[in-house]
Short mmCIF file of C-alpha atoms in Angstrom, two decimals:
data_model
loop_
_atom_site.label_atom_id
_atom_site.label_comp_id
_atom_site.label_asym_id
_atom_site.label_seq_id
_atom_site.Cartn_x
_atom_site.Cartn_y
_atom_site.Cartn_z
CA UNK A 25 0.00 0.00 0.00
CA UNK A 26 1.32 3.41 -0.95
CA UNK A 27 0.16 6.41 1.03
CA UNK A 28 1.22 10.00 0.43
CA UNK A 29 2.24 12.09 3.41
CA UNK A 30 -0.04 14.96 4.43
CA UNK A 31 2.84 17.39 3.85
CA UNK A 32 2.95 16.59 0.15
CA UNK A 33 -0.77 15.93 -0.28
CA UNK A 34 -1.92 19.22 1.24
CA UNK A 35 0.84 21.40 -0.21
CA UNK A 36 1.74 19.81 -3.56
CA UNK A 37 4.83 21.04 -5.36
CA UNK A 38 5.50 24.01 -3.07
CA UNK A 39 9.10 22.93 -2.74
CA UNK A 40 11.36 21.16 -5.22
CA UNK A 41 12.31 17.71 -3.91
CA UNK A 42 16.01 18.14 -4.57
CA UNK A 43 16.08 21.44 -2.70
CA UNK A 44 14.49 19.71 0.29
CA UNK A 45 17.38 17.28 0.40
CA UNK A 46 20.21 19.71 -0.39
CA UNK A 47 19.34 23.05 1.24
CA UNK A 48 17.58 22.38 4.54
CA UNK A 49 20.75 22.62 6.62
CA UNK A 50 21.24 26.01 8.29
CA UNK A 51 24.93 26.09 7.37
CA UNK A 52 23.97 26.16 3.69
CA UNK A 53 22.29 29.09 1.89
CA UNK A 54 18.59 28.79 1.40
CA UNK A 55 16.90 28.94 -1.99
CA UNK A 56 13.74 30.75 -3.15
CA UNK A 57 11.97 27.40 -3.42
CA UNK A 58 12.90 26.44 0.14
CA UNK A 59 11.82 29.84 1.49
CA UNK A 60 8.54 29.60 -0.40
CA UNK A 61 7.84 26.07 0.75
CA UNK A 62 8.52 26.77 4.41
CA UNK A 63 6.49 30.00 4.41
CA UNK A 64 3.46 28.39 2.74
CA UNK A 65 3.68 25.30 4.92
CA UNK A 66 3.34 27.43 8.06
CA UNK A 67 0.56 29.56 6.62
CA UNK A 68 -1.52 26.64 5.39
CA UNK A 69 -1.18 24.82 8.70
CA UNK A 70 -2.31 27.88 10.64
CA UNK A 71 -5.22 28.82 8.38
CA UNK A 72 -6.43 25.21 8.53
CA UNK A 73 -6.20 25.24 12.31
CA UNK A 74 -7.79 28.69 12.59
CA UNK A 75 -10.77 28.07 10.31
CA UNK A 76 -11.09 24.30 10.46
CA UNK A 77 -11.55 24.11 14.22
CA UNK A 78 -12.04 20.53 15.31
CA UNK A 79 -11.42 19.50 11.69
CA UNK A 80 -7.69 20.18 12.05
CA UNK A 81 -5.71 16.95 11.99
CA UNK A 82 -2.08 16.65 12.96
CA UNK A 83 -0.84 13.15 12.34
CA UNK A 84 0.74 11.73 9.20
CA UNK A 85 3.41 14.02 7.78
CA UNK A 86 4.02 16.01 10.97
CA UNK A 87 7.60 14.77 11.11
CA UNK A 88 8.39 17.02 8.09
CA UNK A 89 10.83 14.70 6.43
CA UNK A 90 10.07 11.05 5.82
CA UNK A 91 10.48 9.78 2.22
CA UNK A 92 8.14 10.95 -0.52
CA UNK A 93 5.82 8.05 0.29
CA UNK A 94 5.21 5.43 2.96
CA UNK A 95 5.44 1.88 1.69
CA UNK A 96 4.85 -0.90 4.19
CA UNK A 97 6.62 -4.27 3.77
CA UNK A 98 4.69 -6.40 1.28
CA UNK A 99 5.16 -9.36 -0.98
CA UNK A 100 3.88 -10.01 -4.48
CA UNK A 101 0.10 -10.02 -4.87
CA UNK A 102 -1.83 -12.15 -7.36
CA UNK A 103 -5.13 -10.66 -8.57
CA UNK A 104 -8.18 -12.81 -9.43
CA UNK A 105 -7.45 -12.31 -13.14
CA UNK A 106 -4.00 -13.79 -12.69
CA UNK A 107 -2.10 -10.51 -12.88
CA UNK A 108 0.81 -10.16 -10.49
CA UNK A 109 1.41 -6.90 -8.59
CA UNK A 110 5.02 -6.79 -7.57
CA UNK A 111 5.80 -6.26 -3.91
CA UNK A 112 8.83 -4.63 -2.37
CA UNK A 113 10.55 -7.75 -1.07
CA UNK A 114 9.09 -6.99 2.37
CA UNK A 115 11.36 -3.97 2.62
CA UNK A 116 11.26 -1.52 5.54
CA UNK A 117 13.20 1.10 3.58
CA UNK A 118 10.16 3.38 3.03
CA UNK A 119 8.44 2.45 6.29
CA UNK A 120 10.12 4.77 8.72
CA UNK A 121 9.33 8.02 10.48
CA UNK A 122 11.94 10.77 10.68
CA UNK A 123 10.89 12.65 13.80
CA UNK A 124 14.58 13.32 14.40
CA UNK A 125 14.65 15.89 11.57
CA UNK A 126 12.36 18.26 13.45
CA UNK A 127 14.50 17.93 16.57
CA UNK A 128 17.74 18.67 14.71
CA UNK A 129 18.53 22.31 15.53
CA UNK A 130 20.89 22.54 12.55
CA UNK A 131 18.08 21.88 10.05
CA UNK A 132 15.31 24.18 8.82
CA UNK A 133 12.80 21.49 9.73
CA UNK A 134 13.38 22.49 13.35
CA UNK A 135 11.85 25.93 12.75
CA UNK A 136 8.80 24.32 11.15
CA UNK A 137 8.40 22.08 14.17
CA UNK A 138 8.74 25.05 16.51
CA UNK A 139 5.95 26.81 14.62
CA UNK A 140 3.72 23.79 15.02
CA UNK A 141 4.52 23.78 18.73
CA UNK A 142 3.67 27.50 18.92
CA UNK A 143 0.29 26.93 17.25
CA UNK A 144 -0.58 24.32 19.86
CA UNK A 145 0.57 26.70 22.60
CA UNK A 146 -1.66 29.44 21.15
CA UNK A 147 -4.65 27.12 21.29
CA UNK A 148 -3.87 26.13 24.88
CA UNK A 149 -3.88 29.80 25.92
CA UNK A 150 -6.86 31.14 23.98
CA UNK A 151 -8.96 28.09 23.10
CA UNK A 152 -9.88 29.61 19.75
CA UNK A 153 -10.55 26.28 18.03
CA UNK A 154 -13.64 25.66 20.16
CA UNK A 155 -14.88 29.25 20.13
CA UNK A 156 -18.30 29.84 18.60
CA UNK A 157 -17.20 33.25 17.34
CA UNK A 158 -15.76 33.07 13.84
CA UNK A 159 -15.97 35.84 11.27
CA UNK A 160 -14.09 36.20 7.98
CA UNK A 161 -13.92 39.94 7.39
CA UNK A 162 -11.63 40.06 4.34
CA UNK A 163 -10.90 37.83 1.35
CA UNK A 164 -9.13 40.18 -1.04
CA UNK A 165 -8.15 38.38 -4.22
CA UNK A 166 -6.08 41.30 -5.50
CA UNK A 167 -4.05 41.78 -2.33
CA UNK A 168 -4.02 38.01 -1.62
CA UNK A 169 -4.97 38.87 1.98
CA UNK A 170 -7.33 36.98 4.29
CA UNK A 171 -8.43 38.40 7.65
CA UNK A 172 -10.66 36.63 10.13
CA UNK A 173 -11.59 36.54 13.81
CA UNK A 174 -11.66 33.36 15.83
CA UNK A 175 -12.52 33.75 19.46
CA UNK A 176 -10.82 36.93 20.66
CA UNK A 177 -7.99 36.66 18.13
CA UNK A 178 -7.52 38.40 14.78
CA UNK A 179 -5.69 36.40 12.10
CA UNK A 180 -4.03 38.19 9.16
CA UNK A 181 -2.67 36.19 6.20
CA UNK A 182 -0.78 37.77 3.30
CA UNK A 183 -0.38 35.11 0.62
CA UNK A 184 1.12 37.51 -1.92
CA UNK A 185 4.48 36.25 -3.13
CA UNK A 186 6.16 39.69 -3.43
CA UNK A 187 3.97 42.45 -1.97
CA UNK A 188 4.14 43.58 1.65
CA UNK A 189 1.65 46.17 2.88
CA UNK A 190 2.25 49.01 5.32
CA UNK A 191 -0.64 50.59 7.25
CA UNK A 192 -2.97 47.83 6.12
CA UNK A 193 -6.32 48.20 7.84
CA UNK A 194 -7.96 45.12 9.34
CA UNK A 195 -11.36 44.97 10.95
CA UNK A 196 -11.94 43.84 14.52
CA UNK A 197 -14.82 43.39 16.94
CA UNK A 198 -13.49 44.50 20.30
CA UNK A 199 -11.94 47.88 21.13
CA UNK A 200 -8.53 48.27 22.74
CA UNK A 201 -4.84 47.65 22.27
CA UNK A 202 -3.69 44.63 20.27
CA UNK A 203 -0.32 42.88 20.23
CA UNK A 204 1.25 40.10 18.19
CA UNK A 205 0.93 36.68 19.81
CA UNK A 206 2.08 34.53 16.88
CA UNK A 207 4.19 35.55 13.88
CA UNK A 208 5.18 33.05 11.17
CA UNK A 209 8.03 35.40 10.19
CA UNK A 210 9.73 35.00 13.58
CA UNK A 211 13.35 33.77 13.15
CA UNK A 212 12.55 30.98 15.62
CA UNK A 213 10.29 29.57 12.90
CA UNK A 214 12.71 30.16 10.04
CA UNK A 215 11.30 33.60 9.21
CA UNK A 216 12.94 36.90 8.33
CA UNK A 217 12.02 39.06 11.37
CA UNK A 218 10.20 41.77 9.45
CA UNK A 219 7.83 42.60 12.32
CA UNK A 220 8.42 44.29 15.67
CA UNK A 221 7.17 41.88 18.33
CA UNK A 222 6.78 44.74 20.82
CA UNK A 223 4.65 46.95 18.55
CA UNK A 224 1.21 47.98 19.79
CA UNK A 225 -1.87 48.34 17.63
CA UNK A 226 -4.80 50.52 18.75
CA UNK A 227 -8.30 50.02 17.43
CA UNK A 228 -10.23 52.85 15.81
CA UNK A 229 -13.98 53.27 15.96
CA UNK A 230 -15.87 53.12 12.67
CA UNK A 231 -17.12 50.33 10.45
CA UNK A 232 -14.62 48.59 8.21
CA UNK A 233 -15.09 45.26 6.41
CA UNK A 234 -18.41 44.88 8.28
CA UNK A 235 -16.61 45.18 11.62
CA UNK A 236 -17.35 48.00 14.12
CA UNK A 237 -13.64 48.81 14.57
CA UNK A 238 -10.27 48.38 12.90
CA UNK A 239 -6.52 48.85 13.35
CA UNK A 240 -3.49 49.27 11.08
CA UNK A 241 -0.79 46.63 10.63
CA UNK A 242 2.26 45.90 8.54
CA UNK A 243 1.75 42.59 6.75
CA UNK A 244 4.85 41.22 4.97
CA UNK A 245 4.51 38.90 1.99
CA UNK A 246 3.86 35.24 2.72
CA UNK A 247 3.25 35.67 6.43
CA UNK A 248 0.57 34.79 8.94
CA UNK A 249 0.23 36.92 12.07
CA UNK A 250 -2.17 36.56 14.99
CA UNK A 251 -3.17 39.55 17.15
CA UNK A 252 -4.81 39.53 20.57
CA UNK A 253 -6.18 42.17 22.90
CA UNK A 254 -3.57 43.05 25.51
CA UNK A 255 -6.08 42.36 28.28
CA UNK A 256 -6.39 38.81 26.94
CA UNK A 257 -2.67 38.24 26.40
CA UNK A 258 -1.05 35.72 28.71
CA UNK A 259 2.13 34.62 26.96
CA UNK A 260 3.09 34.96 23.28
CA UNK A 261 3.08 31.67 21.41
CA UNK A 262 6.65 30.53 21.03
CA UNK A 263 7.49 31.09 24.69
CA UNK A 264 9.26 34.45 24.49
CA UNK A 265 10.68 35.85 27.72
#
């Protein structure tokens, strides 16, 4: 039986296979394909978790680096019509899990694993996946930006491959001061540190994107950022001091 990993099934062709093998070590320069693949992997995981709620599954493929397929040991199989389907000589070569890649601090897989850990930490703090409040305020095809609320959090995704936006207005429900609680561009997650983690964002009264209030953000290309009211903030995801 051949079964494709969730990493490749959900995000097909976002990263060239050869680049995954040759340029995932931190002591080697990255490539545009590696940067693209890692950025989209984090964004797609978070948007699935943020909007999918209890539908989010984290199982096969979460080790970030087993072979292109999983092939369990099997012998030859004879079909009723007499045709023979060749086995793999009961090989275990493609039946292994590489959880060690995510733990290896010298590989870029480690940053991807840290982001997954931070997402789980965010859920533990805010419980947004079980919140009944969910509102998608922006789906801008031109900007490639998606903004939505889940619980008391505001999620901002910029899927554009080149454009970053300054003073980008996003709608919100509750008034007050917002701060970043999860940033896919954090260097801890293999990002480029284009956002100030200590910046504060103040809501403004007035309807915007069908929301009663809004605030301005900087949203870099291919990033996902989560904002929370300061009164709700307990500890930023990622465990910053």
